[in-house]
CSV table of C-alpha atoms in Angstrom, one decimal:
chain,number,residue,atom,x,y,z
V,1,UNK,CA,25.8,2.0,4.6
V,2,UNK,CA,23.9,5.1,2.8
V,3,UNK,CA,20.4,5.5,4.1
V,4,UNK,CA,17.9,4.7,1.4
V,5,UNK,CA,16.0,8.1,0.3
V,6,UNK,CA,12.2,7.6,1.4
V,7,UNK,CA,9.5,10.0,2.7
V,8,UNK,CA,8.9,9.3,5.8
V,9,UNK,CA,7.3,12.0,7.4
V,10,UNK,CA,3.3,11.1,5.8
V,11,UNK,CA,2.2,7.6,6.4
V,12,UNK,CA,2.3,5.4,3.5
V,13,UNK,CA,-2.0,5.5,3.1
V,14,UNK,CA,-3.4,3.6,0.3
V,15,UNK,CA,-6.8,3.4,-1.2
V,16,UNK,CA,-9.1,5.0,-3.4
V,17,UNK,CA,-10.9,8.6,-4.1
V,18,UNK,CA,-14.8,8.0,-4.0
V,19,UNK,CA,-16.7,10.8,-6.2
V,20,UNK,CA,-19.9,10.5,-4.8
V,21,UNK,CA,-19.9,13.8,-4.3
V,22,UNK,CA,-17.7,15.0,-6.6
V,23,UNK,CA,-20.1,17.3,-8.4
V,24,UNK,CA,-23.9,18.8,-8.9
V,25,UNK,CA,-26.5,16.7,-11.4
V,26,UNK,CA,-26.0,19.7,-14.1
V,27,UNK,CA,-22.1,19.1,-14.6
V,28,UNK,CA,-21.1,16.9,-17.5
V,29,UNK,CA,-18.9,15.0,-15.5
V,30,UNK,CA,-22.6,13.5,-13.4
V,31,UNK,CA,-23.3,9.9,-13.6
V,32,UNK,CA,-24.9,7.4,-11.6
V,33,UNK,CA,-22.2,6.8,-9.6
V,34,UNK,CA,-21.5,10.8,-8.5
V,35,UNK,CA,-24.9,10.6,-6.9
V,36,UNK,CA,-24.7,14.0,-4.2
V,37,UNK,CA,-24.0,11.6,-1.6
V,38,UNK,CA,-21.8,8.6,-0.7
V,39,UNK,CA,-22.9,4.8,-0.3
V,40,UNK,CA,-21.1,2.9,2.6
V,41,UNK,CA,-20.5,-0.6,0.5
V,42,UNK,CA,-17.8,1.6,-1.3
V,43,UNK,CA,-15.5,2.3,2.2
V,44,UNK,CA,-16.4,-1.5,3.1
V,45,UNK,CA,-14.6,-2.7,-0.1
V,46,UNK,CA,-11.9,-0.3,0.4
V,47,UNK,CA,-11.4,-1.8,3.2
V,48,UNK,CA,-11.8,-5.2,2.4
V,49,UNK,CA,-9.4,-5.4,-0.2
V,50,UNK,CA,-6.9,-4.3,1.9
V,51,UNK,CA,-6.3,-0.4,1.9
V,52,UNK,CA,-6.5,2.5,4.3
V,53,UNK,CA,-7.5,5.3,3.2
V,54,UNK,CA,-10.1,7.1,1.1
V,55,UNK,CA,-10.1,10.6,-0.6
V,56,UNK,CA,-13.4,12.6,-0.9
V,57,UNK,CA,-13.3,15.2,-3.7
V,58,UNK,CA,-16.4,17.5,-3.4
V,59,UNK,CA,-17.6,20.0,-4.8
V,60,UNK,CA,-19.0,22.9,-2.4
V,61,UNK,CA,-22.0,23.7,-3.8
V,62,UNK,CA,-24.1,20.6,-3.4
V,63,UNK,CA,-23.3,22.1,1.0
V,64,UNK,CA,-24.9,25.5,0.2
V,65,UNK,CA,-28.3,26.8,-0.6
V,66,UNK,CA,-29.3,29.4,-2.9
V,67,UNK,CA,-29.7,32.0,-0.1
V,68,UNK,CA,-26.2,31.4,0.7
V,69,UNK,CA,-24.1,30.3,-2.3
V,70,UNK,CA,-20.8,30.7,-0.6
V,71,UNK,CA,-21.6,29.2,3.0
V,72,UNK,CA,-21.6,25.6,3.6
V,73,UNK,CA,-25.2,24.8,5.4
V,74,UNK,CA,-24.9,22.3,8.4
V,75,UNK,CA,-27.9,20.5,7.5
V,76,UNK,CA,-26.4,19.4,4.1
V,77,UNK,CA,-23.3,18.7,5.8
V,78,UNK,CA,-24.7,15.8,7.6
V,79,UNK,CA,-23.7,13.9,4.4
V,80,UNK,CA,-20.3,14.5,4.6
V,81,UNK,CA,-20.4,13.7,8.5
V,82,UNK,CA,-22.3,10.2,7.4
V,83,UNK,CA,-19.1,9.4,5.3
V,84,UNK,CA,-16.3,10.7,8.0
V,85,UNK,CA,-18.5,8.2,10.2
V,86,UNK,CA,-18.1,4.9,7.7
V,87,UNK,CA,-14.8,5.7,7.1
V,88,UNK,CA,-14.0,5.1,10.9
V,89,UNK,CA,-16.1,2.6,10.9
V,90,UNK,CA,-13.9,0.7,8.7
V,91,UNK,CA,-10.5,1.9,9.7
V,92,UNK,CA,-10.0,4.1,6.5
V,93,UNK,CA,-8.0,7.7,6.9
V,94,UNK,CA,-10.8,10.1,5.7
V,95,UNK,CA,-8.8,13.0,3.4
V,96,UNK,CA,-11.8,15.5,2.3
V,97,UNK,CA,-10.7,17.7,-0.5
V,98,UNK,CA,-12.2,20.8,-2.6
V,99,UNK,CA,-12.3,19.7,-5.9
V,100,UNK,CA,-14.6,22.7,-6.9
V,101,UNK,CA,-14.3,25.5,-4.0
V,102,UNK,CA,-15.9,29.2,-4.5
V,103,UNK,CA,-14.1,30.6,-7.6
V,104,UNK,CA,-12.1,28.1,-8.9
V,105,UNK,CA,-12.7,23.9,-10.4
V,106,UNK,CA,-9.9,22.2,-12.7
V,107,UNK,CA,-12.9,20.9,-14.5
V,108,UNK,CA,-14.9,24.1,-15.6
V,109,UNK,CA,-17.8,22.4,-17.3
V,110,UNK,CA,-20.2,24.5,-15.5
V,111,UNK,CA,-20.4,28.5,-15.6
V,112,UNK,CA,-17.5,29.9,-13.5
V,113,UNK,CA,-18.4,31.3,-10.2
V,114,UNK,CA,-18.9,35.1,-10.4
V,115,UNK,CA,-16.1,35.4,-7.3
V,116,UNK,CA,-12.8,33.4,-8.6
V,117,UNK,CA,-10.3,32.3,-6.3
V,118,UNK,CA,-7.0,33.2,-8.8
V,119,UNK,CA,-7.8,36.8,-8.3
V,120,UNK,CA,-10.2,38.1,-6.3
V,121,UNK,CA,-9.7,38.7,-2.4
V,122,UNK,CA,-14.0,38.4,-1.9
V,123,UNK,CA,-13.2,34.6,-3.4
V,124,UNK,CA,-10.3,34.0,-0.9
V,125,UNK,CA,-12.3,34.8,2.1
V,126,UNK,CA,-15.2,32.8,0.9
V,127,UNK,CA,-13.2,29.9,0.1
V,128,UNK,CA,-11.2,30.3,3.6
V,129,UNK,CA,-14.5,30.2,5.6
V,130,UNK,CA,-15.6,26.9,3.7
V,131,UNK,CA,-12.7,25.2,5.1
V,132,UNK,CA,-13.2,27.3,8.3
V,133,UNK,CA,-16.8,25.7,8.3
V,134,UNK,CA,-14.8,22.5,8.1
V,135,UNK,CA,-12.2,22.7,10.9
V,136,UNK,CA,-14.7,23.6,13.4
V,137,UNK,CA,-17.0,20.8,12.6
V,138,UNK,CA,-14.4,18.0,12.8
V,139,UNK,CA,-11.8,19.8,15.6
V,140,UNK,CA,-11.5,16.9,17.9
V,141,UNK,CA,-10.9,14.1,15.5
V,142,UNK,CA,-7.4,12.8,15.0
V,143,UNK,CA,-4.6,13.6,12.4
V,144,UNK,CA,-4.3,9.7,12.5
V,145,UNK,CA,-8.3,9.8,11.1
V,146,UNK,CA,-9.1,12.8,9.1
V,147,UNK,CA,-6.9,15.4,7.2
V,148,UNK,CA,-8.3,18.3,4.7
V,149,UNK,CA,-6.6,18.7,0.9
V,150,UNK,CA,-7.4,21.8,0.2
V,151,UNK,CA,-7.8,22.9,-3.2
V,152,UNK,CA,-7.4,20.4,-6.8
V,153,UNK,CA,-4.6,20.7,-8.9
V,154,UNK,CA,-4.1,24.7,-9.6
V,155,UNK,CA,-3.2,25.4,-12.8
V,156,UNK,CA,-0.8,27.6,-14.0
V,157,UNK,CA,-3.4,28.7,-16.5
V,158,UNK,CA,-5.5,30.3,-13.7
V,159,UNK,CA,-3.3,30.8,-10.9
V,160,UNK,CA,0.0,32.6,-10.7
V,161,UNK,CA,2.5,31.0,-8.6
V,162,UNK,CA,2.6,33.8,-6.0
V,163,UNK,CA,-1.0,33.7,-5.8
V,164,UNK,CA,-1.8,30.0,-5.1
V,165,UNK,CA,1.1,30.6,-2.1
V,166,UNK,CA,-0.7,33.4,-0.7
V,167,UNK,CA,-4.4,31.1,-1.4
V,168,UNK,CA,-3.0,28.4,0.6
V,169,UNK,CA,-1.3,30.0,3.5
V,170,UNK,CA,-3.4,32.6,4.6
V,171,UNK,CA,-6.4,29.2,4.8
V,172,UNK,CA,-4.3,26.9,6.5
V,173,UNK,CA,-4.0,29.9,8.6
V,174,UNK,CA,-7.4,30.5,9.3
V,175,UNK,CA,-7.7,26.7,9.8
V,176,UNK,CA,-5.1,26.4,12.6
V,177,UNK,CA,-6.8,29.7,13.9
V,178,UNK,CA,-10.0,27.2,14.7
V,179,UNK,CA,-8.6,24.0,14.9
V,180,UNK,CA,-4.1,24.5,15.7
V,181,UNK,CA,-3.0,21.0,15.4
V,182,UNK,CA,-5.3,19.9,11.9
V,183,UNK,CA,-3.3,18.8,8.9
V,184,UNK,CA,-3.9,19.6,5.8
V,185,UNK,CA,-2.5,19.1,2.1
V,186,UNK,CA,-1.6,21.2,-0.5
V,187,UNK,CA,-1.6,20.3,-3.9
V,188,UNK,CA,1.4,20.3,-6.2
V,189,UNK,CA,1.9,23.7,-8.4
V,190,UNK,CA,1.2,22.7,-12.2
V,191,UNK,CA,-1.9,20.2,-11.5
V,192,UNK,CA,-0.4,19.1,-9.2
V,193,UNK,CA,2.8,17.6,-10.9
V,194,UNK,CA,5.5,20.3,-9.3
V,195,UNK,CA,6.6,20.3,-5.5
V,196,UNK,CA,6.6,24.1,-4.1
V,197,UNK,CA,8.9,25.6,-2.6
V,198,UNK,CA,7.9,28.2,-1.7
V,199,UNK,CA,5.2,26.6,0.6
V,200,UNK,CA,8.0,23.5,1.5
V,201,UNK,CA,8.2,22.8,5.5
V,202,UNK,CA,5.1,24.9,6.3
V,203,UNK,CA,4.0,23.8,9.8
V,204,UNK,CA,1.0,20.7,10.0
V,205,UNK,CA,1.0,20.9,5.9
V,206,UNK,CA,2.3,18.0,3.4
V,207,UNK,CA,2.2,18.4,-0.2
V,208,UNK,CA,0.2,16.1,-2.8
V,209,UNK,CA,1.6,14.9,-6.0
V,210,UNK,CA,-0.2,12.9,-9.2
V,211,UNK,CA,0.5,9.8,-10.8
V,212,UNK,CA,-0.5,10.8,-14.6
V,213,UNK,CA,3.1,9.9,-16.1
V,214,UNK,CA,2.3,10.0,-19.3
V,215,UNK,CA,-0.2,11.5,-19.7
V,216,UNK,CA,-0.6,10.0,-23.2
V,217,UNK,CA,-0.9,6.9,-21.4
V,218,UNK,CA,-2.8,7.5,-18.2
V,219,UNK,CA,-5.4,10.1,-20.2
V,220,UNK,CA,-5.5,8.3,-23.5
V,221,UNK,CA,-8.2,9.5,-25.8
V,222,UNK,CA,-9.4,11.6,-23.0
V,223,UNK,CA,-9.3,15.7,-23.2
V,224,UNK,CA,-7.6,16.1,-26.2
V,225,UNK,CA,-4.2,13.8,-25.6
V,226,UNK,CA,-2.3,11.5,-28.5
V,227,UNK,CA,-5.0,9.3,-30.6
V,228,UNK,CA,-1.9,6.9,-30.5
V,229,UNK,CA,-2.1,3.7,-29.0
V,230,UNK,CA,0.1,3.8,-25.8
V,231,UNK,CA,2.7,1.2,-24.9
V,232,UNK,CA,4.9,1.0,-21.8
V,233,UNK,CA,7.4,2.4,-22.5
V,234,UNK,CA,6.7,4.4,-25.0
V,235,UNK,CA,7.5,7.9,-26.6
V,236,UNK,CA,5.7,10.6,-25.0
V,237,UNK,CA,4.3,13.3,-27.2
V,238,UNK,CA,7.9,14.8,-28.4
V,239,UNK,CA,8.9,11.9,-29.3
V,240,UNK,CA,11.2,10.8,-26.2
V,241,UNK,CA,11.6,8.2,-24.3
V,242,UNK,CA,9.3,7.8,-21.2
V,243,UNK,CA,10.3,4.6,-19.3
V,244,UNK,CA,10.7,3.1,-15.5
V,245,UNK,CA,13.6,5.5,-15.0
V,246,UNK,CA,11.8,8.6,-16.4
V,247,UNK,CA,9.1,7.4,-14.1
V,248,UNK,CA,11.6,6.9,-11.1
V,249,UNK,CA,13.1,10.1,-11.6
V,250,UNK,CA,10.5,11.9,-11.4
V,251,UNK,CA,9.1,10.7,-7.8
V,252,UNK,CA,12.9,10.5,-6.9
V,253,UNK,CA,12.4,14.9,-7.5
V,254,UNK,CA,9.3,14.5,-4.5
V,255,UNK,CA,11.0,12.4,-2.4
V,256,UNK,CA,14.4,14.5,-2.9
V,257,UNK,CA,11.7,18.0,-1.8
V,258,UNK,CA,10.6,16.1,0.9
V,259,UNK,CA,13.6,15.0,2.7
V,260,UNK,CA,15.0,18.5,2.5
V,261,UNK,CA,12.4,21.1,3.0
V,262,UNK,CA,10.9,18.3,5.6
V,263,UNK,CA,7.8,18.2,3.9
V,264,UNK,CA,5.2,15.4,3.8
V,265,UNK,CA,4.5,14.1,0.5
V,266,UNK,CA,1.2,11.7,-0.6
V,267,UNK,CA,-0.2,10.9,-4.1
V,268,UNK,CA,-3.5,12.3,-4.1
V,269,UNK,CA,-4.5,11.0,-7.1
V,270,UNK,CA,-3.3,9.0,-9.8
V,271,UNK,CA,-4.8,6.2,-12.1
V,272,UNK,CA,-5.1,5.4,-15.7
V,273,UNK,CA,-8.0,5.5,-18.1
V,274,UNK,CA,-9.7,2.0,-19.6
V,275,UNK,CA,-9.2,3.1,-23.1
V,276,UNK,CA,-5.8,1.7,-23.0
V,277,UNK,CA,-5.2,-1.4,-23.1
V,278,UNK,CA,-5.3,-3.6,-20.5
V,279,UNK,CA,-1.7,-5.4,-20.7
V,280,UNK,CA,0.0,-1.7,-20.9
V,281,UNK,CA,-1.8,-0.3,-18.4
V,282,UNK,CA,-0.9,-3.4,-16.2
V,283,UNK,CA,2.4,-3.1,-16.6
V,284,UNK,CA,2.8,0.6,-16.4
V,285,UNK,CA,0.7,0.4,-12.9
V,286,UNK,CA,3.1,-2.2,-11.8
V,287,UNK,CA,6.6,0.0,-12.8
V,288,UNK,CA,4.8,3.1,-10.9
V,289,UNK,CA,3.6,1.8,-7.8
V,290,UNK,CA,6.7,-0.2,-7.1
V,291,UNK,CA,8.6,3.5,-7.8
V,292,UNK,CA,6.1,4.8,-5.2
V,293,UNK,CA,7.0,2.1,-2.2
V,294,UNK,CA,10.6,2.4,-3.1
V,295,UNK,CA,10.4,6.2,-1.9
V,296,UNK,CA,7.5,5.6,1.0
V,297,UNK,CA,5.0,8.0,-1.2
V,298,UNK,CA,0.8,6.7,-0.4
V,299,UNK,CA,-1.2,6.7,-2.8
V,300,UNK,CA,-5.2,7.0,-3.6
V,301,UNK,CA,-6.2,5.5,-7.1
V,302,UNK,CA,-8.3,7.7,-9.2
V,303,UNK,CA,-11.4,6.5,-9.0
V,304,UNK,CA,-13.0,3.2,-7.7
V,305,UNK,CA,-16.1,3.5,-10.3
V,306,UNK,CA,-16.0,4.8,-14.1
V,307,UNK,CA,-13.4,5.0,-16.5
V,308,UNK,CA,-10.2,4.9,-14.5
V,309,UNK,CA,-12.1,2.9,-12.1
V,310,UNK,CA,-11.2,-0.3,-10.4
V,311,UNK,CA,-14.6,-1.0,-12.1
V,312,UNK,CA,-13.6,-1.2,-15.5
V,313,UNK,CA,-14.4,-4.3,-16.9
V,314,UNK,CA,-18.0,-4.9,-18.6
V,315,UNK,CA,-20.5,-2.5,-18.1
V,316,UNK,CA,-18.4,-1.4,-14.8
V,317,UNK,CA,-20.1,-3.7,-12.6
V,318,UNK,CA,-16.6,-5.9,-12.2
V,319,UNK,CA,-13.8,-4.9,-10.1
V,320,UNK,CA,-10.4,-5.5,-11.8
V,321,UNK,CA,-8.9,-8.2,-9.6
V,322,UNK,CA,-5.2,-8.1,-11.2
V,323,UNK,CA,-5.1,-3.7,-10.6
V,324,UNK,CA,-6.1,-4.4,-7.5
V,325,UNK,CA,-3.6,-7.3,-6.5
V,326,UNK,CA,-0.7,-5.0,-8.1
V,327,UNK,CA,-2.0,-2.1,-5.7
V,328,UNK,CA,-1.9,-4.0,-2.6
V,329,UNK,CA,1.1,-5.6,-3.3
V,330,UNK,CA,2.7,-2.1,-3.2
């Protein structure tokens, strides 16, 4: 009988990124849920529903002072320790990411930093030494508890191809320098969406993919996508068809990279925003985490508050028990 093609090289976490921390007060993207600091009835209800893991997108700065802009301070680090803590406490896999690092943010709502990671070498070793800072603070826990994700969703915009490979290797690098057996994921080239090559089967690394497919549906109304109303299926902004087997087809291309370059393979984020409908997004959910447990990819819903929160009903005070039951029954 032909083996089935899965991933099987990443356990199959699943759970939720918490964005307590995800950026400063002065970035458009603040609210009262991205506090500075993490609350520890979110990693209880991760766990109590059911899941495993938890993602922490940061942002850098709200670890540095203004004397030191580029160095994480341990003091301020003490809130990143309290949340590695709760998430042990509750049995969750603790993945801490760099959403904004030194030079570089997908989201740049705030003035860019004067060093930037796409091009300058002064960036690189500042961003190398965060993570540095990192490895040397939580060398001695587990692979099985806590793994880094190093840098959000380059974008071909910003990067070059041959420069994000060069970014990420000469870090995990300098990690492995501090702490040898830490893993640590890279994001997918192209925000994420695109496997790499060039970085496939690098030792202690795994690559992280997003579950935005389509983006017309997922992001609807949000930064500048299609003002029409999505259905599942539906066709995508050229006007084809985007459906379960577009869908499998493209997580079959991960799995396909995985097996062969033996490269571990997680979703790091994906999620859909509440301005589309309910029934739609439902159903889409349902199509693309199945198409995720067929292949053995984890997941981490983006985000548990907000709107693409499992939060989304009312005034985002009431968890959406049908998302959630569809998420833990994949």
């Amino acid at each position: 009988m032909k083996k089935e093609l899965k991933q099987e090289l990443f356990p199959r976490y699943r759970g939720v990124n918490l964005t307590g921390m995800f950026c400063t007060p002065d970035s458009q993207y603040a609210d009262r849920i991205r506090r500075g600091y993490f609350v520890e009835q979110d990693f209880a209800e991760v766990a109590e529903w059911g899941f495993d893991f938890v993602r922490l997108p940061l942002t850098y700065k709200l670890f540095t002072t203004e004397k030191s802009p580029y160095e994480l301070d341990g003091k301020k680090l003490e809130l990143l320790d309290r949340a590695v803590q709760w998430a042990g406490k509750y049995h969750l896999h603790v993945n801490i990411n760099l959403h904004r690092a030194p030079g570089y943010c997908v989201n740049m709502d705030v003035p860019d930093d004067p060093v930037l990671l796409y091009r300058d070498d002064e960036a690189l070793e500042y961003f190398s030494n965060v993570w540095c800072t990192l490895a040397a603070r939580y060398r001695g826990i587990s692979n099985e508890k806590l793994t880094f994700d190093l840098l959000n969703e380059p974008s071909p915009n910003r990067f070059t191809l041959e420069r994000y490979v060069l970014v990420m290797k000469k870090t995990v690098d300098a990690i492995h320098r501090i702490d040898p057996a830490r893993f640590c994921m890279i994001d997918g080239w192209e925000w994420g969406d695109e496997p790499i090559e060039e970085l496939g089967g690098l030792p202690l690394t795994g690559q992280s993919c997003r579950g935005y497919h389509p983006r017309e549906l997922t992001h609807y109304l949000a930064f500048g996508f299609a003002k029409k109303i999505p259905a599942w299926p539906m066709l995508d902004r050229n006007g084809e068809l985007y459906d379960h087997g577009r869908l499998d087809a493209h997580f079959r291309k991960w799995t396909e990279f995985s097996v062969r370059t033996g490269t571990p393979v997680h979703c790091g984020e994906c999620g859909c925003i509440n301005h589309t409908p309910r029934e739609v997004m439902l159903a889409w959910a349902n199509d693309f985490l199945g198409i995720l447990q067929k292949y053995n990819i984890g997941f981490a819903w983006w985000t548990m508050h907000g709107i693409f929160g499992l939060y989304r009903t009312g005034d985002f005070t009431e968890v959406d028990r049908k998302l959630v039951e569809i998420m833990r029954k994949h």
